[in-house]
mmCIF file of C-alpha atoms in Angstrom:
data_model
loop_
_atom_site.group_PDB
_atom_site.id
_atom_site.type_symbol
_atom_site.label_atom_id
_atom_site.label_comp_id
_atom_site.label_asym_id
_atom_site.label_seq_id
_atom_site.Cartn_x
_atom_site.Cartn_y
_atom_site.Cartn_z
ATOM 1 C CA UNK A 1411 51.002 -30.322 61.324
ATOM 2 C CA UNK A 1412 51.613 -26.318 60.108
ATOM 3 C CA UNK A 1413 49.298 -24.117 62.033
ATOM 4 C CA UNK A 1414 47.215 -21.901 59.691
ATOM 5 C CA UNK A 1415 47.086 -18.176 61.016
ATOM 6 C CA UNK A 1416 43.419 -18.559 61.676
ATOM 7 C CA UNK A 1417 44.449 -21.526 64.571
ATOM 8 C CA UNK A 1418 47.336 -19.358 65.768
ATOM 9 C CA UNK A 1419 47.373 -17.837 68.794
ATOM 10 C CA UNK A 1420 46.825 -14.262 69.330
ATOM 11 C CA UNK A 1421 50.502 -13.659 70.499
ATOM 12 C CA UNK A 1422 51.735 -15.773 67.744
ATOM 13 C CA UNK A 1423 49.646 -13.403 65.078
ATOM 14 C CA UNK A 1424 50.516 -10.033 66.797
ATOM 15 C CA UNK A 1425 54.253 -11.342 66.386
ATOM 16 C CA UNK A 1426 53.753 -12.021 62.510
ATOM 17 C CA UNK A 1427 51.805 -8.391 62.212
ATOM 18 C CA UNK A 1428 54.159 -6.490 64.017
ATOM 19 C CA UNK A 1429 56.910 -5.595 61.359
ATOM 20 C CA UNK A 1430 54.722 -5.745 58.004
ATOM 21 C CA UNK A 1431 52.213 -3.320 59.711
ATOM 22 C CA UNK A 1432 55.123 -1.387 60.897
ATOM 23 C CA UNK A 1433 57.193 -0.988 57.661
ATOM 24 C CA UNK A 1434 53.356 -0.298 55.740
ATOM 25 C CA UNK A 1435 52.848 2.291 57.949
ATOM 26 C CA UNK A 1436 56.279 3.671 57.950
ATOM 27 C CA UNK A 1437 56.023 3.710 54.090
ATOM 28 C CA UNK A 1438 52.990 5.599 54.272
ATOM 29 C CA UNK A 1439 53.620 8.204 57.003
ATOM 30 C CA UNK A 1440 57.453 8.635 54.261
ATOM 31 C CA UNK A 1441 55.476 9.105 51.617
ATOM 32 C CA UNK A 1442 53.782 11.584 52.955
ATOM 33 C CA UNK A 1443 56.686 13.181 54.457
ATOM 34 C CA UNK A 1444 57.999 13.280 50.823
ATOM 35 C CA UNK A 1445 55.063 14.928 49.535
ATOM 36 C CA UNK A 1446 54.601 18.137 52.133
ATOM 37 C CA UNK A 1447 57.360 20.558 52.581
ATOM 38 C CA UNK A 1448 60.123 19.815 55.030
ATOM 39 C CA UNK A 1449 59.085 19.857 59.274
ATOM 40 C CA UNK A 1450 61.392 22.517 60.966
ATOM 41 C CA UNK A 1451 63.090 20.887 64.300
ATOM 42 C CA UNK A 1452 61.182 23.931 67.186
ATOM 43 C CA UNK A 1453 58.079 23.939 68.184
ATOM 44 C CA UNK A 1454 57.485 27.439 66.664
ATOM 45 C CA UNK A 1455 58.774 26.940 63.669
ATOM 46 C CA UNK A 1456 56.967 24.008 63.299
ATOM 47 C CA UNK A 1457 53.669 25.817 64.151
ATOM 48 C CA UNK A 1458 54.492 28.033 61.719
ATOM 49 C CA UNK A 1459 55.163 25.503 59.405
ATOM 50 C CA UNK A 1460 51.482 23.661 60.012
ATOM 51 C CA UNK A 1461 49.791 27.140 59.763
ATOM 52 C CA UNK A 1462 51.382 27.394 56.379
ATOM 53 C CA UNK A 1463 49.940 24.494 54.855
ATOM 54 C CA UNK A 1464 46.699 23.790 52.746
ATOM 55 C CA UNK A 1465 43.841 22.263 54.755
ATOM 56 C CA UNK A 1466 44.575 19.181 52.551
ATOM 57 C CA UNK A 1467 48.125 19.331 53.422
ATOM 58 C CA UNK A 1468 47.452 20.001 56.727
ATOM 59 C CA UNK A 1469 45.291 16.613 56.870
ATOM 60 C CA UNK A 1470 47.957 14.824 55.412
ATOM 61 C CA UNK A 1471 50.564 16.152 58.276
ATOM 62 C CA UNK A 1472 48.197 15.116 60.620
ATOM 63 C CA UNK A 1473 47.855 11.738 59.008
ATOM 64 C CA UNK A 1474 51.587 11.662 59.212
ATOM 65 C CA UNK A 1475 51.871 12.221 62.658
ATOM 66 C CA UNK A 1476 49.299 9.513 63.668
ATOM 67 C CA UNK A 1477 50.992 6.774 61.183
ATOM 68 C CA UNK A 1478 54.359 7.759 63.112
ATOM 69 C CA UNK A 1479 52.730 7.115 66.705
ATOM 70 C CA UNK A 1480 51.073 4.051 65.729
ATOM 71 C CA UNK A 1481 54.457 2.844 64.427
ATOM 72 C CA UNK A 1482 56.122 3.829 67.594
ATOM 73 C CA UNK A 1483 53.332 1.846 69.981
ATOM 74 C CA UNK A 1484 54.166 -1.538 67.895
ATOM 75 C CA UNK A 1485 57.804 -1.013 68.531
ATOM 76 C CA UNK A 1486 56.938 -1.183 72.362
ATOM 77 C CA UNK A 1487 56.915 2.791 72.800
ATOM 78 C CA UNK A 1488 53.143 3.350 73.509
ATOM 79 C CA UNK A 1489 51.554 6.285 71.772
ATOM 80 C CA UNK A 1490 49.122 8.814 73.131
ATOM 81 C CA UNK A 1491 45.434 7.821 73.194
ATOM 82 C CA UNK A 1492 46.488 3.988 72.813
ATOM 83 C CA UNK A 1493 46.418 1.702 75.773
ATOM 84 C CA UNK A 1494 49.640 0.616 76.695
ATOM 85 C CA UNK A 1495 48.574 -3.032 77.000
ATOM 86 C CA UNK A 1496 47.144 -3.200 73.314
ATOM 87 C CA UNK A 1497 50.580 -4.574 71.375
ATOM 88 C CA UNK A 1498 48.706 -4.325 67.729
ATOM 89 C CA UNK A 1499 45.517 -1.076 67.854
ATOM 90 C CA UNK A 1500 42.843 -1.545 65.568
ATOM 91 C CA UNK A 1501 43.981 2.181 64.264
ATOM 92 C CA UNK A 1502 47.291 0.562 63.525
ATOM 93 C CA UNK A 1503 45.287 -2.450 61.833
ATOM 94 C CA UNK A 1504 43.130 0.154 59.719
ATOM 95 C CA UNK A 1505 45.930 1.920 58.544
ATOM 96 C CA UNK A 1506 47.947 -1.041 57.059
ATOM 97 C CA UNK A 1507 44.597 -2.887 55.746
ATOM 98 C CA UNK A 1508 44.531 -2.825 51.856
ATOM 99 C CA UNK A 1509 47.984 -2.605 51.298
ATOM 100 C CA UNK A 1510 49.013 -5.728 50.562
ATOM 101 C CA UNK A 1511 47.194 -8.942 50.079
ATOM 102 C CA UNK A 1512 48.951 -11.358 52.436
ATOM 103 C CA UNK A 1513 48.829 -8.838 55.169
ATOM 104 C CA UNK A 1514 45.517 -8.335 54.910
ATOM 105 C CA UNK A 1515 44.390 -11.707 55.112
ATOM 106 C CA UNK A 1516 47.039 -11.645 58.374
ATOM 107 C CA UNK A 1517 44.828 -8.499 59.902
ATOM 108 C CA UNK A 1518 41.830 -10.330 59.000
ATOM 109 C CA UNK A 1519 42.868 -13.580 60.628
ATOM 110 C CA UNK A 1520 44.267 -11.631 64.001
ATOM 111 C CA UNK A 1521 40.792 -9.927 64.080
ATOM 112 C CA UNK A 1522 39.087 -13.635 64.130
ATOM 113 C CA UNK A 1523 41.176 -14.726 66.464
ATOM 114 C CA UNK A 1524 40.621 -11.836 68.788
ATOM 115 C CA UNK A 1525 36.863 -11.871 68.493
ATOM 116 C CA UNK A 1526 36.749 -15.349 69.986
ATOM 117 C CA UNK A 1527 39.048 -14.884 72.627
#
């Protein structure tokens, strides 16, 4: 008998979210990257670079910056702000909800799970 994802077990589900949450939010945070004008490597250059932008622009670097940390905690390099014993943040799960149809049923079935545990 096939398990369904809403009888799999919570590691079992984190292990099925982990890359198609990762590569939706890596396609996001690229698109993004795409869209603003290119990040200079220093510090102050890069503050100069963030005090250039628009406010909306600015928002969407900042969006950018938390889609790249929330990649980085799923790939086992915990982020600021997340704890380091959460393998799958419900930030992370936000972000990739809506997407795509099969992943969101995935979230939703991972949240389920979770809930009853």
């Amino acid at each position: 008998m096939t398990t369904t994802p809403l009888e799999a077990p919570p590691d079992a589900l984190v292990a099925a979210l982990r890359l198609p949450v990762r590569k939706t939010l890596a396609a996001r945070a690229d698109g993004i990257r795409r869209d603003l004008p290119p990040r200079p490597g220093t510090a102050a250059d890069r503050l100069a670079w963030l005090r250039s932008l628009s406010p909306e622009q600015a928002r969407r670097a900042a969006l950018m910056d938390r889609l790249d940390a929330l990649c980085e905690h799923i790939t086992g390099h915990p982020a600021p702000g997340y704890s380091d014993d959460d393998p799958m943040p419900d930030a992370a799960l936000q972000e990739a909800e809506g997407f795509n149809r099969q992943l969101t049923a995935l979230i939703a079935a991972y949240r389920a799970t979770r809930q009853r545990a």
